[in-house]
């Protein structure tokens, strides 16, 4: 995980690196907002540890800038580290898009735990916003952009959820019970099973354009599965 540390206190900046050095992290150390923006533009980090009081401006400005750069995706996890321990500072940080907040002084052990937690969250976000690309399909779950044979297709929320589950379980049979629970969660027992058939068939028809069969196949008496179209020039990439 790539971590950007934005902290003008050189001792603390280096101390954070030393505290996390045994983990599987790489670091970019910045002292100013200007340095942080340049480093972000050159190589986007997975996690930012951000001080608020910086020599050339406020960390709030950088926090806002990062979220504007990412538009709607918010992939980068941001942990604010600041001596400003007023409640409104925490509220401001979170309202601008920070994922966590710690007041100085803080325990390095607690910092490690929070960084690990945010790292796991970043991994989940990356998976959720993955791109699936083959000869026939292009699915960008982060931007909610879906194409079949180069033509954009429109998917409902449930069709998107269903598609993601199928892709994450290629060549694995998914029972109707699993799919019902995935789509409707706690209310699955109150949903007519025909609703699942309708959703599957709609998604299947949208993925079977230009004479190509849909990769969603019915396994009689068991459920459905997503079949890789090997031998047809597909390049399976997630």
Short mmCIF file of C-alpha atoms in Angstrom, two decimals:
data_model
loop_
_atom_site.label_atom_id
_atom_site.label_comp_id
_atom_site.label_asym_id
_atom_site.label_seq_id
_atom_site.Cartn_x
_atom_site.Cartn_y
_atom_site.Cartn_z
CA UNK A 1 0.00 0.00 0.00
CA UNK A 2 1.31 3.44 -0.97
CA UNK A 3 1.07 5.91 1.90
CA UNK A 4 1.50 9.65 1.55
CA UNK A 5 2.44 11.42 4.79
CA UNK A 6 1.67 15.14 4.78
CA UNK A 7 3.25 16.46 7.98
CA UNK A 8 5.58 19.47 8.40
CA UNK A 9 7.02 18.21 11.70
CA UNK A 10 10.05 16.34 10.36
CA UNK A 11 10.49 14.23 13.50
CA UNK A 12 6.86 13.10 13.53
CA UNK A 13 6.90 12.51 9.78
CA UNK A 14 9.91 10.21 10.10
CA UNK A 15 8.53 8.65 13.29
CA UNK A 16 5.40 7.55 11.45
CA UNK A 17 7.54 5.87 8.80
CA UNK A 18 9.56 4.06 11.46
CA UNK A 19 6.42 3.01 13.30
CA UNK A 20 4.97 1.43 10.16
CA UNK A 21 8.20 0.14 8.61
CA UNK A 22 7.51 -3.52 9.41
CA UNK A 23 4.26 -3.44 7.45
CA UNK A 24 4.00 -3.87 3.68
CA UNK A 25 3.92 -0.17 2.92
CA UNK A 26 5.80 2.30 0.76
CA UNK A 27 5.97 5.96 1.73
CA UNK A 28 6.01 9.40 0.14
CA UNK A 29 6.86 12.08 2.70
CA UNK A 30 5.62 15.64 2.14
CA UNK A 31 5.92 18.80 4.23
CA UNK A 32 3.59 21.17 2.38
CA UNK A 33 0.32 21.24 0.46
CA UNK A 34 2.24 22.03 -2.72
CA UNK A 35 4.48 18.98 -2.34
CA UNK A 36 1.50 16.81 -1.53
CA UNK A 37 -0.41 17.85 -4.67
CA UNK A 38 2.62 17.25 -6.88
CA UNK A 39 3.22 13.83 -5.34
CA UNK A 40 -0.45 12.89 -5.66
CA UNK A 41 -0.49 13.87 -9.33
CA UNK A 42 2.68 11.87 -10.01
CA UNK A 43 1.56 8.70 -8.25
CA UNK A 44 -1.80 8.47 -6.55
CA UNK A 45 -1.51 7.01 -3.03
CA UNK A 46 -3.79 4.44 -1.44
CA UNK A 47 -3.77 6.22 1.92
CA UNK A 48 -3.00 9.79 3.02
CA UNK A 49 -1.99 10.66 6.59
CA UNK A 50 -2.79 14.35 6.67
CA UNK A 51 -1.86 17.12 9.10
CA UNK A 52 -4.13 20.17 9.05
CA UNK A 53 -1.73 23.00 9.96
CA UNK A 54 0.81 23.20 7.15
CA UNK A 55 3.30 25.97 6.22
CA UNK A 56 1.63 26.91 2.93
CA UNK A 57 -2.02 26.37 3.75
CA UNK A 58 -4.59 24.18 5.43
CA UNK A 59 -4.79 20.43 5.15
CA UNK A 60 -8.53 20.95 4.70
CA UNK A 61 -7.78 22.58 1.34
CA UNK A 62 -5.74 19.56 0.28
CA UNK A 63 -8.42 17.17 1.53
CA UNK A 64 -11.04 19.00 -0.50
CA UNK A 65 -8.74 19.08 -3.55
CA UNK A 66 -8.16 15.31 -3.41
CA UNK A 67 -11.86 14.56 -3.21
CA UNK A 68 -12.54 16.88 -6.15
CA UNK A 69 -9.81 15.13 -8.15
CA UNK A 70 -11.43 11.79 -7.47
CA UNK A 71 -14.89 13.09 -8.27
CA UNK A 72 -17.41 10.42 -7.19
CA UNK A 73 -15.01 7.53 -6.58
CA UNK A 74 -13.26 8.45 -3.28
CA UNK A 75 -10.75 5.60 -3.71
CA UNK A 76 -8.01 7.13 -1.53
CA UNK A 77 -8.38 6.62 2.21
CA UNK A 78 -7.57 9.77 4.24
CA UNK A 79 -6.69 9.81 7.94
CA UNK A 80 -6.44 13.28 9.47
CA UNK A 81 -3.78 13.74 12.17
CA UNK A 82 -3.98 17.07 13.95
CA UNK A 83 -3.36 18.94 17.18
CA UNK A 84 -6.72 20.64 16.67
CA UNK A 85 -8.82 18.57 19.05
CA UNK A 86 -12.02 20.58 18.94
CA UNK A 87 -15.17 18.71 17.97
CA UNK A 88 -15.76 21.02 15.02
CA UNK A 89 -12.34 20.07 13.59
CA UNK A 90 -13.35 16.43 13.53
CA UNK A 91 -16.72 17.33 12.02
CA UNK A 92 -15.01 19.47 9.38
CA UNK A 93 -12.59 16.67 8.48
CA UNK A 94 -15.30 14.07 8.09
CA UNK A 95 -17.64 16.39 6.22
CA UNK A 96 -14.90 17.13 3.67
CA UNK A 97 -14.41 13.43 3.04
CA UNK A 98 -11.86 12.17 5.57
CA UNK A 99 -12.24 8.49 6.49
CA UNK A 100 -10.82 8.77 10.00
CA UNK A 101 -9.50 11.34 12.47
CA UNK A 102 -6.89 11.26 15.25
CA UNK A 103 -5.90 14.04 17.65
CA UNK A 104 -2.26 14.61 18.61
CA UNK A 105 -0.58 13.29 20.61
CA UNK A 106 -1.56 9.76 19.63
CA UNK A 107 -0.35 6.23 20.25
CA UNK A 108 1.71 4.77 17.41
CA UNK A 109 0.16 1.39 18.18
CA UNK A 110 -3.30 2.85 17.66
CA UNK A 111 -2.07 4.54 14.48
CA UNK A 112 -0.83 1.20 13.14
CA UNK A 113 -4.21 -0.39 13.90
CA UNK A 114 -6.12 2.39 12.16
CA UNK A 115 -3.80 2.33 9.15
CA UNK A 116 -4.26 -1.43 8.82
CA UNK A 117 -8.02 -0.99 9.07
CA UNK A 118 -8.02 1.68 6.37
CA UNK A 119 -5.77 -0.50 4.23
CA UNK A 120 -8.31 -3.30 4.35
CA UNK A 121 -11.04 -0.83 3.49
CA UNK A 122 -8.99 0.45 0.53
CA UNK A 123 -8.62 -3.11 -0.74
CA UNK A 124 -12.39 -3.61 -0.54
CA UNK A 125 -13.03 -0.34 -2.38
CA UNK A 126 -10.57 -1.34 -5.09
CA UNK A 127 -12.34 -4.66 -5.52
CA UNK A 128 -15.74 -3.00 -5.61
CA UNK A 129 -14.56 -0.57 -8.27
CA UNK A 130 -12.67 -3.09 -10.36
CA UNK A 131 -12.70 -3.13 -14.14
CA UNK A 132 -13.54 -6.33 -15.97
CA UNK A 133 -12.37 -6.38 -19.58
CA UNK A 134 -12.57 -9.06 -22.25
CA UNK A 135 -12.96 -9.14 -26.03
CA UNK A 136 -16.73 -8.87 -25.64
CA UNK A 137 -17.19 -6.96 -22.42
CA UNK A 138 -16.01 -3.86 -20.59
CA UNK A 139 -17.45 -3.33 -17.12
CA UNK A 140 -16.23 -0.44 -14.95
CA UNK A 141 -17.98 -0.82 -11.60
CA UNK A 142 -16.39 2.35 -10.23
CA UNK A 143 -17.74 4.61 -12.96
CA UNK A 144 -20.85 2.46 -13.50
CA UNK A 145 -20.04 2.17 -17.20
CA UNK A 146 -20.88 -1.09 -18.96
CA UNK A 147 -20.28 -2.15 -22.57
CA UNK A 148 -21.08 -5.24 -24.61
CA UNK A 149 -19.31 -5.60 -27.98
CA UNK A 150 -18.35 -1.93 -27.84
CA UNK A 151 -21.92 -0.76 -27.25
CA UNK A 152 -22.86 0.84 -23.96
CA UNK A 153 -25.61 -0.95 -22.07
CA UNK A 154 -27.79 0.35 -19.27
CA UNK A 155 -28.10 -1.81 -16.17
CA UNK A 156 -30.43 -1.44 -13.21
CA UNK A 157 -29.00 -1.47 -9.69
CA UNK A 158 -29.98 -5.12 -9.21
CA UNK A 159 -28.54 -6.06 -12.60
CA UNK A 160 -25.26 -4.41 -11.60
CA UNK A 161 -25.20 -6.29 -8.28
CA UNK A 162 -25.97 -9.55 -10.05
CA UNK A 163 -23.29 -8.98 -12.68
CA UNK A 164 -20.64 -8.25 -10.05
CA UNK A 165 -21.48 -11.40 -8.11
CA UNK A 166 -21.31 -13.56 -11.25
CA UNK A 167 -17.92 -12.13 -12.26
CA UNK A 168 -16.48 -12.59 -8.78
CA UNK A 169 -17.57 -16.24 -8.94
CA UNK A 170 -16.67 -17.26 -12.49
CA UNK A 171 -17.24 -20.94 -13.26
CA UNK A 172 -18.97 -21.42 -9.90
CA UNK A 173 -22.61 -22.40 -9.63
CA UNK A 174 -24.61 -19.87 -7.63
CA UNK A 175 -27.87 -21.16 -6.21
CA UNK A 176 -31.08 -19.20 -6.43
CA UNK A 177 -30.98 -18.82 -2.64
CA UNK A 178 -27.55 -17.16 -2.80
CA UNK A 179 -28.66 -14.80 -5.56
CA UNK A 180 -31.92 -13.91 -3.80
CA UNK A 181 -30.09 -13.07 -0.57
CA UNK A 182 -27.46 -11.05 -2.45
CA UNK A 183 -30.03 -8.97 -4.28
CA UNK A 184 -32.63 -8.44 -1.60
CA UNK A 185 -30.65 -9.13 1.61
CA UNK A 186 -32.89 -9.31 4.67
CA UNK A 187 -36.09 -9.13 2.64
CA UNK A 188 -35.33 -12.05 0.33
CA UNK A 189 -37.94 -14.30 1.94
CA UNK A 190 -40.65 -11.80 0.99
CA UNK A 191 -39.65 -11.53 -2.68
CA UNK A 192 -41.34 -13.65 -5.32
CA UNK A 193 -38.76 -16.02 -6.86
CA UNK A 194 -40.03 -14.97 -10.26
CA UNK A 195 -38.39 -11.58 -9.64
CA UNK A 196 -34.98 -13.30 -9.69
CA UNK A 197 -35.77 -15.06 -12.98
CA UNK A 198 -36.85 -11.75 -14.52
CA UNK A 199 -33.65 -9.98 -13.35
CA UNK A 200 -31.39 -12.79 -14.59
CA UNK A 201 -33.13 -12.95 -17.97
CA UNK A 202 -32.94 -9.18 -18.45
CA UNK A 203 -29.22 -9.17 -17.68
CA UNK A 204 -28.66 -12.22 -19.86
CA UNK A 205 -30.40 -10.59 -22.84
CA UNK A 206 -28.29 -7.43 -22.50
CA UNK A 207 -25.10 -9.53 -22.60
CA UNK A 208 -26.11 -11.57 -25.64
CA UNK A 209 -25.96 -8.96 -28.40
CA UNK A 210 -24.87 -9.44 -32.01
CA UNK A 211 -25.63 -13.15 -32.06
CA UNK A 212 -23.29 -14.00 -29.18
CA UNK A 213 -24.60 -16.13 -26.36
CA UNK A 214 -24.74 -14.74 -22.86
CA UNK A 215 -22.07 -16.09 -20.49
CA UNK A 216 -24.81 -16.60 -17.88
CA UNK A 217 -25.96 -20.19 -18.08
CA UNK A 218 -28.70 -22.05 -16.24
CA UNK A 219 -27.65 -25.21 -14.40
CA UNK A 220 -30.84 -27.24 -14.16
CA UNK A 221 -31.96 -27.85 -10.60
CA UNK A 222 -29.01 -25.95 -9.12
CA UNK A 223 -28.85 -22.32 -10.21
CA UNK A 224 -26.75 -20.22 -12.56
CA UNK A 225 -23.09 -19.69 -13.40
CA UNK A 226 -20.92 -17.30 -15.39
CA UNK A 227 -18.98 -19.21 -18.06
CA UNK A 228 -15.71 -17.89 -19.43
CA UNK A 229 -15.74 -17.95 -23.21
CA UNK A 230 -12.31 -19.57 -23.55
CA UNK A 231 -11.12 -20.39 -27.01
CA UNK A 232 -12.92 -17.38 -28.48
CA UNK A 233 -10.13 -14.83 -28.11
CA UNK A 234 -11.25 -13.55 -24.73
CA UNK A 235 -8.71 -11.94 -22.42
CA UNK A 236 -9.97 -12.26 -18.87
CA UNK A 237 -8.76 -9.33 -16.78
CA UNK A 238 -9.99 -8.05 -13.44
#
